[in-house]
PDB file of C-alpha atoms in Angstrom:
ATOM      1  CA  MET A   2    -144.677-101.733 -38.137  1.00 42.00           C
ATOM      2  CA  ASP A   3    -142.481-102.761 -41.081  1.00 40.00           C
ATOM      3  CA  VAL A   4    -144.615-103.344 -44.192  1.00 37.00           C
ATOM      4  CA  SER A   5    -143.019-106.720 -44.951  1.00 38.00           C
ATOM      5  CA  LEU A   6    -143.678-107.915 -41.410  1.00 37.00           C
ATOM      6  CA  ALA A   7    -147.281-106.715 -41.579  1.00 39.00           C
ATOM      7  CA  LEU A   8    -147.813-108.627 -44.800  1.00 36.00           C
ATOM      8  CA  LEU A   9    -146.284-111.761 -43.326  1.00 36.00           C
ATOM      9  CA  LEU A  10    -148.663-111.537 -40.391  1.00 36.00           C
ATOM     10  CA  ILE A  11    -151.705-111.527 -42.648  1.00 35.00           C
ATOM     11  CA  SER A  12    -150.461-114.149 -45.121  1.00 35.00           C
ATOM     12  CA  ALA A  13    -151.854-117.076 -43.113  1.00 33.00           C
ATOM     13  CA  SER A  14    -155.378-115.670 -43.160  1.00 34.00           C
ATOM     14  CA  VAL A  15    -155.098-114.988 -46.880  1.00 33.00           C
ATOM     15  CA  VAL A  16    -154.305-118.649 -47.546  1.00 32.00           C
ATOM     16  CA  LEU A  17    -157.306-119.709 -45.447  1.00 29.00           C
ATOM     17  CA  ILE A  18    -159.593-117.409 -47.425  1.00 34.00           C
ATOM     18  CA  ALA A  19    -158.376-118.827 -50.721  1.00 35.00           C
ATOM     19  CA  THR A  20    -158.669-122.432 -49.520  1.00 30.00           C
ATOM     20  CA  SER A  21    -162.194-121.888 -48.233  1.00 33.00           C
ATOM     21  CA  MET A  22    -163.310-120.359 -51.503  1.00 41.00           C
ATOM     22  CA  ASN A  23    -161.784-123.148 -53.563  1.00 40.00           C
ATOM     23  CA  GLU A  24    -163.561-125.967 -51.735  1.00 36.00           C
ATOM     24  CA  ASP A  25    -166.810-125.278 -53.585  1.00 42.00           C
ATOM     25  CA  SER A  26    -165.296-123.982 -56.791  1.00 45.00           C
ATOM     26  CA  GLU A  27    -163.910-125.634 -59.883  1.00 50.00           C
ATOM     27  CA  ALA A  28    -161.885-122.545 -60.730  1.00 51.00           C
ATOM     28  CA  THR A  29    -158.119-122.728 -60.976  1.00 58.00           C
ATOM     29  CA  THR A  30    -156.472-122.200 -57.605  1.00 64.00           C
ATOM     30  CA  PRO A  31    -154.774-118.785 -57.546  1.00 63.00           C
ATOM     31  CA  ASP A  32    -151.223-118.302 -56.363  1.00 74.00           C
ATOM     32  CA  PRO A  33    -151.638-118.158 -52.550  1.00 71.00           C
ATOM     33  CA  VAL A  34    -148.916-115.528 -52.072  1.00 83.00           C
ATOM     34  CA  ALA A  35    -149.747-113.300 -55.055  1.00 88.00           C
ATOM     35  CA  ALA A  36    -151.907-110.901 -53.032  1.00 92.00           C
ATOM     36  CA  ASP A  37    -149.169-110.516 -50.399  1.00 93.00           C
ATOM     37  CA  GLN A  38    -146.561-109.860 -53.063  1.00 93.00           C
ATOM     38  CA  THR A  39    -148.814-107.363 -54.831  1.00 94.00           C
ATOM     39  CA  ALA A  40    -149.441-105.462 -51.594  1.00 95.00           C
ATOM     40  CA  GLU A  41    -145.718-105.392 -50.901  1.00 95.00           C
ATOM     41  CA  THR A  42    -145.090-104.054 -54.404  1.00 94.00           C
ATOM     42  CA  LEU A  43    -147.681-101.303 -53.897  1.00 96.00           C
ATOM     43  CA  ALA A  44    -145.964-100.232 -50.693  1.00 95.00           C
ATOM     44  CA  ALA A  45    -142.469-100.285 -52.200  1.00 95.00           C
ATOM     45  CA  THR A  46    -143.049 -98.852 -55.695  1.00 95.00           C
ATOM     46  CA  SER A  47    -142.575 -95.096 -56.083  1.00 96.00           C
ATOM     47  CA  MET A  48    -144.323 -93.181 -58.831  1.00 96.00           C
ATOM     48  CA  SER A  49    -145.250 -89.699 -59.983  1.00 97.00           C
ATOM     49  CA  VAL A  50    -148.697 -88.757 -61.282  1.00 97.00           C
ATOM     50  CA  GLU A  51    -149.731 -85.679 -63.254  1.00 97.00           C
ATOM     51  CA  TYR A  52    -153.344 -84.589 -63.465  1.00 97.00           C
ATOM     52  CA  SER A  53    -155.607 -81.552 -63.729  1.00 96.00           C
ATOM     53  CA  ILE A  54    -158.129 -80.239 -61.213  1.00 96.00           C
ATOM     54  CA  GLU A  55    -160.015 -78.360 -63.934  1.00 94.00           C
ATOM     55  CA  PRO A  56    -163.236 -80.358 -63.245  1.00 96.00           C
ATOM     56  CA  VAL A  57    -163.764 -78.027 -60.248  1.00 95.00           C
ATOM     57  CA  THR A  58    -165.011 -75.441 -62.741  1.00 93.00           C
ATOM     58  CA  ASP A  59    -168.076 -77.631 -63.364  1.00 94.00           C
ATOM     59  CA  HIS A  60    -169.386 -76.865 -59.880  1.00 95.00           C
ATOM     60  CA  SER A  61    -171.469 -73.748 -59.349  1.00 93.00           C
ATOM     61  CA  GLU A  62    -169.298 -72.912 -56.323  1.00 93.00           C
ATOM     62  CA  TRP A  63    -166.328 -72.197 -58.588  1.00 93.00           C
ATOM     63  CA  ASP A  64    -165.968 -68.457 -59.152  1.00 88.00           C
ATOM     64  CA  GLY A  65    -163.480 -67.956 -61.964  1.00 79.00           C
ATOM     65  CA  GLU A  66    -164.406 -64.353 -62.696  1.00 74.00           C
ATOM     66  CA  ASN A  67    -161.044 -63.013 -61.542  1.00 65.00           C
ATOM     67  CA  VAL A  68    -158.937 -65.958 -62.720  1.00 75.00           C
ATOM     68  CA  ALA A  69    -156.596 -65.016 -65.559  1.00 63.00           C
ATOM     69  CA  THR A  70    -157.317 -67.345 -68.474  1.00 60.00           C
ATOM     70  CA  ASP A  71    -153.708 -67.079 -69.679  1.00 57.00           C
ATOM     71  CA  PHE A  72    -152.547 -68.999 -66.619  1.00 58.00           C
ATOM     72  CA  ALA A  73    -155.576 -71.212 -66.043  1.00 62.00           C
ATOM     73  CA  ASP A  74    -154.270 -74.426 -67.615  1.00 73.00           C
ATOM     74  CA  GLU A  75    -150.998 -74.315 -65.699  1.00 86.00           C
ATOM     75  CA  SER A  76    -152.753 -73.374 -62.459  1.00 90.00           C
ATOM     76  CA  PHE A  77    -154.982 -76.434 -62.676  1.00 94.00           C
ATOM     77  CA  ARG A  78    -152.029 -78.780 -63.217  1.00 95.00           C
ATOM     78  CA  ARG A  79    -150.969 -80.940 -60.289  1.00 96.00           C
ATOM     79  CA  VAL A  80    -148.178 -83.452 -59.654  1.00 96.00           C
ATOM     80  CA  SER A  81    -148.263 -85.990 -56.819  1.00 97.00           C
ATOM     81  CA  GLN A  82    -145.410 -88.292 -55.882  1.00 97.00           C
ATOM     82  CA  GLY A  83    -145.182 -91.204 -53.488  1.00 96.00           C
ATOM     83  CA  SER A  84    -145.607 -94.935 -53.200  1.00 97.00           C
ATOM     84  CA  ALA A  85    -148.356 -96.586 -55.222  1.00 97.00           C
ATOM     85  CA  ALA A  86    -150.166 -97.401 -51.976  1.00 97.00           C
ATOM     86  CA  GLY A  87    -149.745 -93.841 -50.728  1.00 97.00           C
ATOM     87  CA  LEU A  88    -151.140 -92.329 -53.928  1.00 98.00           C
ATOM     88  CA  LEU A  89    -154.134 -94.662 -53.832  1.00 98.00           C
ATOM     89  CA  ALA A  90    -154.732 -93.550 -50.250  1.00 98.00           C
ATOM     90  CA  GLU A  91    -154.446 -89.908 -51.306  1.00 98.00           C
ATOM     91  CA  ALA A  92    -156.932 -90.509 -54.122  1.00 98.00           C
ATOM     92  CA  ALA A  93    -159.384 -92.118 -51.698  1.00 98.00           C
ATOM     93  CA  VAL A  94    -159.356 -89.065 -49.421  1.00 98.00           C
ATOM     94  CA  ALA A  95    -159.643 -86.773 -52.460  1.00 97.00           C
ATOM     95  CA  ASN A  96    -162.846 -88.634 -53.397  1.00 97.00           C
ATOM     96  CA  VAL A  97    -164.475 -88.028 -50.019  1.00 97.00           C
ATOM     97  CA  GLU A  98    -168.267 -87.944 -49.863  1.00 97.00           C
ATOM     98  CA  VAL A  99    -170.569 -86.836 -47.062  1.00 95.00           C
ATOM     99  CA  ASP A 100    -173.921 -88.622 -46.985  1.00 92.00           C
ATOM    100  CA  GLY A 101    -173.415 -89.549 -50.638  1.00 92.00           C
ATOM    101  CA  THR A 102    -172.565 -86.030 -51.839  1.00 94.00           C
ATOM    102  CA  ARG A 103    -169.104 -85.679 -53.330  1.00 96.00           C
ATOM    103  CA  LEU A 104    -167.192 -82.900 -51.624  1.00 96.00           C
ATOM    104  CA  THR A 105    -165.046 -81.593 -54.493  1.00 96.00           C
ATOM    105  CA  LYS A 106    -163.987 -82.471 -58.023  1.00 97.00           C
ATOM    106  CA  GLU A 107    -160.307 -81.866 -57.342  1.00 96.00           C
ATOM    107  CA  GLY A 108    -159.705 -85.610 -57.371  1.00 95.00           C
ATOM    108  CA  GLN A 109    -161.850 -86.480 -60.388  1.00 97.00           C
ATOM    109  CA  ASN A 110    -158.842 -86.797 -62.715  1.00 97.00           C
ATOM    110  CA  PHE A 111    -156.500 -87.936 -59.963  1.00 98.00           C
ATOM    111  CA  GLU A 112    -157.943 -91.404 -59.372  1.00 98.00           C
ATOM    112  CA  PRO A 113    -157.795 -92.529 -63.046  1.00 98.00           C
ATOM    113  CA  ALA A 114    -154.251 -91.158 -63.336  1.00 98.00           C
ATOM    114  CA  VAL A 115    -153.183 -93.183 -60.289  1.00 98.00           C
ATOM    115  CA  GLU A 116    -155.061 -96.238 -61.546  1.00 97.00           C
ATOM    116  CA  ALA A 117    -153.244 -96.140 -64.889  1.00 96.00           C
ATOM    117  CA  LYS A 118    -149.844 -95.987 -63.186  1.00 95.00           C
ATOM    118  CA  VAL A 119    -150.715 -98.764 -60.728  1.00 95.00           C
ATOM    119  CA  LEU A 120    -152.022-101.121 -63.404  1.00 94.00           C
ATOM    120  CA  ASN A 121    -148.981-100.421 -65.563  1.00 92.00           C
ATOM    121  CA  THR A 122    -146.856-101.700 -62.679  1.00 88.00           C
ATOM    122  CA  PHE A 123    -148.488-105.124 -62.969  1.00 86.00           C
ATOM    123  CA  LEU A 124    -148.502-105.444 -66.766  1.00 77.00           C
ATOM    124  CA  GLY A 125    -147.417-108.931 -67.771  1.00 74.00           C
ATOM    125  CA  ALA A 126    -148.234-110.447 -64.378  1.00 76.00           C
ATOM    126  CA  ASN A 127    -149.709-113.942 -64.360  1.00 79.00           C
ATOM    127  CA  GLN A 128    -152.444-112.860 -61.949  1.00 84.00           C
ATOM    128  CA  SER A 129    -155.314-110.423 -62.369  1.00 92.00           C
ATOM    129  CA  VAL A 130    -155.262-107.606 -59.803  1.00 94.00           C
ATOM    130  CA  TYR A 131    -157.894-105.390 -58.202  1.00 96.00           C
ATOM    131  CA  VAL A 132    -156.967-102.826 -55.563  1.00 97.00           C
ATOM    132  CA  GLU A 133    -159.347-100.714 -53.502  1.00 98.00           C
ATOM    133  CA  ALA A 134    -158.370 -97.936 -51.098  1.00 98.00           C
ATOM    134  CA  VAL A 135    -161.000 -97.056 -48.492  1.00 98.00           C
ATOM    135  CA  TRP A 136    -160.938 -94.166 -46.039  1.00 98.00           C
ATOM    136  CA  ARG A 137    -163.611 -93.993 -43.357  1.00 98.00           C
ATOM    137  CA  PRO A 138    -163.302 -92.221 -39.990  1.00 97.00           C
ATOM    138  CA  TYR A 139    -165.133 -95.187 -38.440  1.00 97.00           C
ATOM    139  CA  PRO A 140    -166.886 -98.309 -39.827  1.00 96.00           C
ATOM    140  CA  GLU A 141    -169.808 -97.652 -42.198  1.00 95.00           C
ATOM    141  CA  SER A 142    -169.320 -93.918 -41.763  1.00 96.00           C
ATOM    142  CA  ALA A 143    -171.484 -91.486 -43.726  1.00 95.00           C
ATOM    143  CA  ILE A 144    -168.178 -89.788 -44.547  1.00 97.00           C
ATOM    144  CA  GLU A 145    -166.008 -91.906 -46.817  1.00 97.00           C
ATOM    145  CA  GLY A 146    -163.592 -91.822 -49.713  1.00 98.00           C
ATOM    146  CA  ILE A 147    -162.874 -94.726 -52.059  1.00 98.00           C
ATOM    147  CA  ALA A 148    -160.437 -95.136 -54.943  1.00 98.00           C
ATOM    148  CA  SER A 149    -159.699 -98.268 -56.937  1.00 97.00           C
ATOM    149  CA  ALA A 150    -157.499 -99.709 -59.648  1.00 97.00           C
ATOM    150  CA  GLY A 151    -158.512-102.533 -61.967  1.00 95.00           C
ATOM    151  CA  ASP A 152    -161.723-104.496 -62.413  1.00 95.00           C
ATOM    152  CA  ARG A 153    -163.444-106.345 -59.605  1.00 95.00           C
ATOM    153  CA  PRO A 154    -162.951-110.125 -59.697  1.00 94.00           C
ATOM    154  CA  PRO A 155    -165.801-112.228 -61.134  1.00 94.00           C
ATOM    155  CA  ARG A 156    -168.105-113.596 -58.454  1.00 91.00           C
ATOM    156  CA  ASP A 157    -167.392-117.240 -59.290  1.00 90.00           C
ATOM    157  CA  THR A 158    -163.612-116.829 -59.137  1.00 90.00           C
ATOM    158  CA  SER A 159    -161.331-117.936 -56.310  1.00 92.00           C
ATOM    159  CA  VAL A 160    -159.635-114.863 -54.883  1.00 93.00           C
ATOM    160  CA  ASN A 161    -156.692-114.203 -52.584  1.00 94.00           C
ATOM    161  CA  THR A 162    -156.853-111.084 -50.427  1.00 96.00           C
ATOM    162  CA  ALA A 163    -154.256-109.017 -48.601  1.00 96.00           C
ATOM    163  CA  VAL A 164    -154.814-105.866 -46.560  1.00 97.00           C
ATOM    164  CA  LEU A 165    -152.389-102.989 -46.158  1.00 95.00           C
ATOM    165  CA  ARG A 166    -152.947 -99.887 -44.022  1.00 96.00           C
ATOM    166  CA  VAL A 167    -151.243 -96.609 -44.837  1.00 96.00           C
ATOM    167  CA  THR A 168    -151.312 -93.165 -43.269  1.00 96.00           C
ATOM    168  CA  SER A 169    -153.900 -90.684 -44.543  1.00 95.00           C
ATOM    169  CA  ASP A 170    -153.643 -86.898 -44.762  1.00 92.00           C
ATOM    170  CA  VAL A 171    -156.253 -86.647 -42.003  1.00 97.00           C
ATOM    171  CA  PRO A 172    -154.857 -86.507 -38.442  1.00 97.00           C
ATOM    172  CA  SER A 173    -155.364 -89.493 -36.187  1.00 97.00           C
ATOM    173  CA  VAL A 174    -157.793 -89.158 -33.302  1.00 97.00           C
ATOM    174  CA  GLY A 175    -156.793 -90.689 -30.000  1.00 94.00           C
ATOM    175  CA  SER A 176    -159.269 -93.249 -28.737  1.00 95.00           C
ATOM    176  CA  GLY A 177    -159.195 -91.522 -25.356  1.00 96.00           C
ATOM    177  CA  ALA A 178    -160.623 -88.288 -26.792  1.00 97.00           C
ATOM    178  CA  VAL A 179    -163.549 -90.150 -28.348  1.00 97.00           C
ATOM    179  CA  GLU A 180    -164.163 -92.186 -25.201  1.00 98.00           C
ATOM    180  CA  ARG A 181    -164.139 -89.116 -22.951  1.00 98.00           C
ATOM    181  CA  GLY A 182    -166.428 -87.249 -25.310  1.00 98.00           C
ATOM    182  CA  TYR A 183    -168.918 -90.107 -25.386  1.00 97.00           C
ATOM    183  CA  ARG A 184    -168.990 -90.437 -21.608  1.00 97.00           C
ATOM    184  CA  LEU A 185    -169.575 -86.697 -21.214  1.00 97.00           C
ATOM    185  CA  ASP A 186    -171.999 -85.965 -24.051  1.00 97.00           C
ATOM    186  CA  GLY A 187    -172.989 -89.145 -25.863  1.00 97.00           C
ATOM    187  CA  PHE A 188    -172.543 -89.406 -29.617  1.00 97.00           C
ATOM    188  CA  GLU A 189    -172.168 -85.652 -30.018  1.00 96.00           C
ATOM    189  CA  GLY A 190    -169.254 -85.712 -27.603  1.00 98.00           C
ATOM    190  CA  ALA A 191    -167.654 -88.597 -29.488  1.00 98.00           C
ATOM    191  CA  ALA A 192    -168.245 -86.918 -32.846  1.00 98.00           C
ATOM    192  CA  GLY A 193    -166.500 -83.663 -31.919  1.00 98.00           C
ATOM    193  CA  PRO A 194    -162.867 -84.881 -32.057  1.00 98.00           C
ATOM    194  CA  ILE A 195    -163.595 -86.841 -35.242  1.00 98.00           C
ATOM    195  CA  ALA A 196    -165.117 -83.820 -36.986  1.00 98.00           C
ATOM    196  CA  ALA A 197    -162.211 -81.613 -35.901  1.00 98.00           C
ATOM    197  CA  ALA A 198    -159.679 -84.069 -37.357  1.00 98.00           C
ATOM    198  CA  VAL A 199    -161.584 -84.433 -40.634  1.00 98.00           C
ATOM    199  CA  VAL A 200    -161.859 -80.669 -41.105  1.00 98.00           C
ATOM    200  CA  ARG A 201    -158.216 -80.084 -40.221  1.00 98.00           C
ATOM    201  CA  GLY A 202    -157.122 -82.779 -42.676  1.00 97.00           C
ATOM    202  CA  LEU A 203    -159.282 -81.568 -45.545  1.00 97.00           C
ATOM    203  CA  TYR A 204    -158.787 -77.859 -44.784  1.00 98.00           C
ATOM    204  CA  PRO A 205    -155.257 -77.345 -43.389  1.00 98.00           C
ATOM    205  CA  PRO A 206    -155.644 -73.918 -41.741  1.00 97.00           C
ATOM    206  CA  THR A 207    -152.297 -72.439 -42.805  1.00 97.00           C
ATOM    207  CA  GLU A 208    -152.754 -73.481 -46.434  1.00 97.00           C
ATOM    208  CA  MET A 209    -156.375 -72.332 -46.501  1.00 98.00           C
ATOM    209  CA  GLN A 210    -155.521 -68.968 -44.937  1.00 97.00           C
ATOM    210  CA  LEU A 211    -152.963 -68.308 -47.668  1.00 97.00           C
ATOM    211  CA  LEU A 212    -155.441 -69.264 -50.385  1.00 96.00           C
ATOM    212  CA  LEU A 213    -158.146 -66.986 -48.996  1.00 95.00           C
ATOM    213  CA  GLU A 214    -155.771 -64.026 -48.694  1.00 94.00           C
ATOM    214  CA  ARG A 215    -154.418 -64.303 -52.223  1.00 93.00           C
ATOM    215  CA  GLN A 216    -156.061 -63.250 -55.458  1.00 90.00           C
ATOM    216  CA  GLY A 217    -157.065 -64.840 -58.740  1.00 90.00           C
ATOM    217  CA  PHE A 218    -156.877 -68.608 -59.054  1.00 92.00           C
ATOM    218  CA  HIS A 219    -155.658 -69.327 -55.521  1.00 92.00           C
ATOM    219  CA  ARG A 220    -158.418 -67.359 -53.859  1.00 93.00           C
ATOM    220  CA  ALA A 221    -160.999 -68.952 -56.168  1.00 93.00           C
ATOM    221  CA  LEU A 222    -159.743 -72.405 -55.155  1.00 95.00           C
ATOM    222  CA  GLY A 223    -159.849 -71.645 -51.429  1.00 96.00           C
ATOM    223  CA  LYS A 224    -163.341 -70.206 -51.650  1.00 95.00           C
ATOM    224  CA  TYR A 225    -164.480 -73.163 -53.779  1.00 96.00           C
ATOM    225  CA  ARG A 226    -163.310 -75.673 -51.191  1.00 97.00           C
ATOM    226  CA  TYR A 227    -165.168 -73.966 -48.369  1.00 96.00           C
ATOM    227  CA  GLN A 228    -168.318 -73.358 -50.379  1.00 95.00           C
ATOM    228  CA  ARG A 229    -168.407 -77.000 -51.459  1.00 96.00           C
ATOM    229  CA  MET A 230    -168.373 -78.145 -47.838  1.00 95.00           C
ATOM    230  CA  ALA A 231    -171.181 -75.703 -47.086  1.00 93.00           C
ATOM    231  CA  THR A 232    -173.210 -77.175 -49.957  1.00 93.00           C
ATOM    232  CA  THR A 233    -172.421 -80.722 -48.840  1.00 94.00           C
ATOM    233  CA  ILE A 234    -173.470 -79.998 -45.257  1.00 92.00           C
ATOM    234  CA  GLU A 235    -176.766 -78.526 -46.447  1.00 89.00           C
ATOM    235  CA  ALA A 236    -177.403 -81.642 -48.559  1.00 88.00           C
ATOM    236  CA  SER A 237    -176.948 -83.974 -45.590  1.00 87.00           C
ATOM    237  CA  ASP A 238    -180.007 -85.640 -44.088  1.00 79.00           C
ATOM    238  CA  ALA A 239    -178.758 -84.482 -40.687  1.00 79.00           C
ATOM    239  CA  ALA A 240    -178.718 -80.789 -41.667  1.00 68.00           C
ATOM    240  CA  THR A 241    -181.204 -78.744 -39.661  1.00 66.00           C
ATOM    241  CA  ASP A 242    -180.882 -75.422 -41.483  1.00 68.00           C
ATOM    242  CA  ASP A 243    -179.073 -73.613 -44.282  1.00 72.00           C
ATOM    243  CA  PHE A 244    -175.346 -73.120 -43.921  1.00 81.00           C
ATOM    244  CA  SER A 245    -173.627 -69.780 -44.394  1.00 81.00           C
ATOM    245  CA  PHE A 246    -170.257 -68.579 -43.187  1.00 87.00           C
ATOM    246  CA  GLU A 247    -170.330 -66.069 -40.369  1.00 80.00           C
ATOM    247  CA  ASN A 248    -169.184 -62.490 -40.629  1.00 80.00           C
ATOM    248  CA  ALA A 249    -165.584 -61.830 -39.669  1.00 70.00           C
ATOM    249  CA  GLN A 250    -165.075 -60.478 -36.163  1.00 67.00           C
ATOM    250  CA  GLY A 251    -164.278 -56.764 -35.910  1.00 54.00           C
ATOM    251  CA  VAL A 252    -166.183 -53.645 -36.912  1.00 43.00           C
ATOM    252  CA  TYR A 253    -163.761 -52.785 -39.719  1.00 48.00           C
ATOM    253  CA  PHE A 254    -164.734 -55.939 -41.620  1.00 48.00           C
ATOM    254  CA  GLY A 255    -168.269 -54.714 -42.225  1.00 54.00           C
ATOM    255  CA  GLU A 256    -170.261 -57.482 -43.918  1.00 62.00           C
ATOM    256  CA  ALA A 257    -167.163 -59.493 -44.852  1.00 79.00           C
ATOM    257  CA  THR A 258    -167.377 -63.196 -43.996  1.00 88.00           C
ATOM    258  CA  VAL A 259    -164.565 -65.387 -42.720  1.00 92.00           C
ATOM    259  CA  ILE A 260    -163.926 -66.684 -46.252  1.00 93.00           C
ATOM    260  CA  SER A 261    -163.887 -63.262 -47.928  1.00 90.00           C
ATOM    261  CA  ARG A 262    -160.494 -61.812 -48.804  1.00 87.00           C
ATOM    262  CA  ASN A 263    -160.594 -58.860 -46.415  1.00 87.00           C
ATOM    263  CA  GLY A 264    -162.048 -60.937 -43.586  1.00 88.00           C
ATOM    264  CA  ALA A 265    -160.172 -64.183 -44.249  1.00 92.00           C
ATOM    265  CA  ASP A 266    -159.993 -66.359 -41.147  1.00 94.00           C
ATOM    266  CA  ALA A 267    -159.456 -70.022 -41.976  1.00 96.00           C
ATOM    267  CA  ARG A 268    -159.453 -71.110 -38.342  1.00 96.00           C
ATOM    268  CA  ALA A 269    -162.830 -69.485 -37.734  1.00 95.00           C
ATOM    269  CA  ALA A 270    -164.190 -71.047 -40.934  1.00 95.00           C
ATOM    270  CA  ASN A 271    -162.862 -74.444 -39.852  1.00 97.00           C
ATOM    271  CA  ALA A 272    -164.446 -74.076 -36.427  1.00 96.00           C
ATOM    272  CA  GLN A 273    -167.795 -73.415 -38.051  1.00 94.00           C
ATOM    273  CA  LEU A 274    -167.409 -76.423 -40.359  1.00 96.00           C
ATOM    274  CA  THR A 275    -166.448 -78.567 -37.379  1.00 96.00           C
ATOM    275  CA  ASP A 276    -169.595 -77.587 -35.473  1.00 94.00           C
ATOM    276  CA  HIS A 277    -171.858 -78.563 -38.361  1.00 94.00           C
ATOM    277  CA  LEU A 278    -169.932 -81.717 -39.227  1.00 96.00           C
ATOM    278  CA  THR A 279    -170.132 -82.792 -35.590  1.00 96.00           C
ATOM    279  CA  GLN A 280    -173.924 -82.808 -35.865  1.00 94.00           C
ATOM    280  CA  ILE A 281    -173.794 -84.940 -39.020  1.00 95.00           C
ATOM    281  CA  ILE A 282    -171.376 -87.449 -37.498  1.00 97.00           C
ATOM    282  CA  ALA A 283    -173.320 -87.628 -34.229  1.00 97.00           C
ATOM    283  CA  ALA A 284    -176.567 -88.367 -36.086  1.00 96.00           C
ATOM    284  CA  ASP A 285    -174.796 -90.981 -38.190  1.00 96.00           C
ATOM    285  CA  MET A 286    -173.248 -92.699 -35.164  1.00 97.00           C
ATOM    286  CA  ASP A 287    -176.591 -92.687 -33.384  1.00 96.00           C
ATOM    287  CA  GLU A 288    -178.058 -94.520 -36.376  1.00 95.00           C
ATOM    288  CA  LYS A 289    -175.179 -96.955 -36.931  1.00 95.00           C
ATOM    289  CA  TYR A 290    -174.366 -97.987 -33.364  1.00 96.00           C
ATOM    290  CA  ASP A 291    -176.520 -99.908 -30.884  1.00 94.00           C
ATOM    291  CA  ASP A 292    -177.755 -98.132 -27.777  1.00 89.00           C
ATOM    292  CA  ASP A 293    -175.544-100.301 -25.570  1.00 93.00           C
ATOM    293  CA  VAL A 294    -172.295 -99.472 -27.380  1.00 96.00           C
ATOM    294  CA  THR A 295    -169.486 -98.693 -24.957  1.00 97.00           C
ATOM    295  CA  ALA A 296    -167.061 -95.785 -25.005  1.00 97.00           C
ATOM    296  CA  ASP A 297    -164.188 -98.232 -25.446  1.00 97.00           C
ATOM    297  CA  GLU A 298    -165.822 -99.735 -28.534  1.00 97.00           C
ATOM    298  CA  LEU A 299    -166.322 -96.320 -30.108  1.00 96.00           C
ATOM    299  CA  GLY A 300    -162.757 -95.304 -29.358  1.00 96.00           C
ATOM    300  CA  SER A 301    -161.296 -98.446 -30.897  1.00 97.00           C
ATOM    301  CA  ASP A 302    -163.392 -98.018 -34.060  1.00 97.00           C
ATOM    302  CA  VAL A 303    -162.033 -94.584 -34.983  1.00 97.00           C
ATOM    303  CA  ALA A 304    -159.437 -94.617 -37.769  1.00 96.00           C
ATOM    304  CA  THR A 305    -159.311 -91.117 -39.244  1.00 97.00           C
ATOM    305  CA  GLY A 306    -155.556 -91.310 -39.758  1.00 97.00           C
ATOM    306  CA  GLU A 307    -155.354 -94.384 -41.961  1.00 97.00           C
ATOM    307  CA  VAL A 308    -156.556 -95.741 -45.280  1.00 98.00           C
ATOM    308  CA  GLU A 309    -157.184 -99.438 -45.799  1.00 98.00           C
ATOM    309  CA  ILE A 310    -155.774-100.864 -49.034  1.00 98.00           C
ATOM    310  CA  ILE A 311    -157.467-104.125 -50.055  1.00 98.00           C
ATOM    311  CA  VAL A 312    -155.629-106.185 -52.666  1.00 97.00           C
ATOM    312  CA  LYS A 313    -157.353-109.011 -54.539  1.00 96.00           C
ATOM    313  CA  THR A 314    -155.612-111.361 -56.970  1.00 95.00           C
ATOM    314  CA  TRP A 315    -156.937-114.290 -58.978  1.00 93.00           C
TER     315      TRP A 315
END
């Protein structure tokens, strides 16, 4: 759907929200279309953001022993380009947590860099702005990523709100796959397609295979990403045992695991992550949903492929 049309469709509800909040408030009435206009600006404004992923070295899973220090600073440097809304969505996914444990620190410097660029876009505006990007595979999911720009509005202030949805880097899951899975195997069946999409989005197999097969910085980064997910899975309340990557298939690999350089197999590593993440998601869904939830309801709730951008102005 065209972004402008989508914003027009929600503008009526935004006005109602603002009117309702103003009935019991003496605060100055905010511009009723400011949130819509801000959301439209976020979708239409292109920007470039530079940042460093060096915070990954703070995690014990980072193995920089074979990383050449002469090239370290440049290797950590990243540049992301896109719309303001798209970069906020990217930052939200980069901040993903599982059961409250942050997955990686690759996005630690990314969110503030995006925030600075976004807020600079609205310098001189007559309205205060707060933007929050939220990625959750399904409502109230134990897996979530959030990024924001600006300060939250004061509680006693009248606020206008607009909502924009943009595509995430995680593949969409068809509602039919979730519904079929639930009918066949309950929450575990529903969780399988969701876990597979999350793992594929966070660990693109072709990219991860190349990282694991290379040396120095690139290999260290690939190994770090996988080891962080292993640590995060172990920290989950739904974890039943310790997590370790399996040995690579084939006698010539010896004791090499699927994330070692000579046994590198990103697809096998992803399959193992998917199995464990399925258990976490299934346990979470069992806790969050009522016993009488229907397959159709579960299917309609899944939104792995989109990030919700909430814009507040006052």
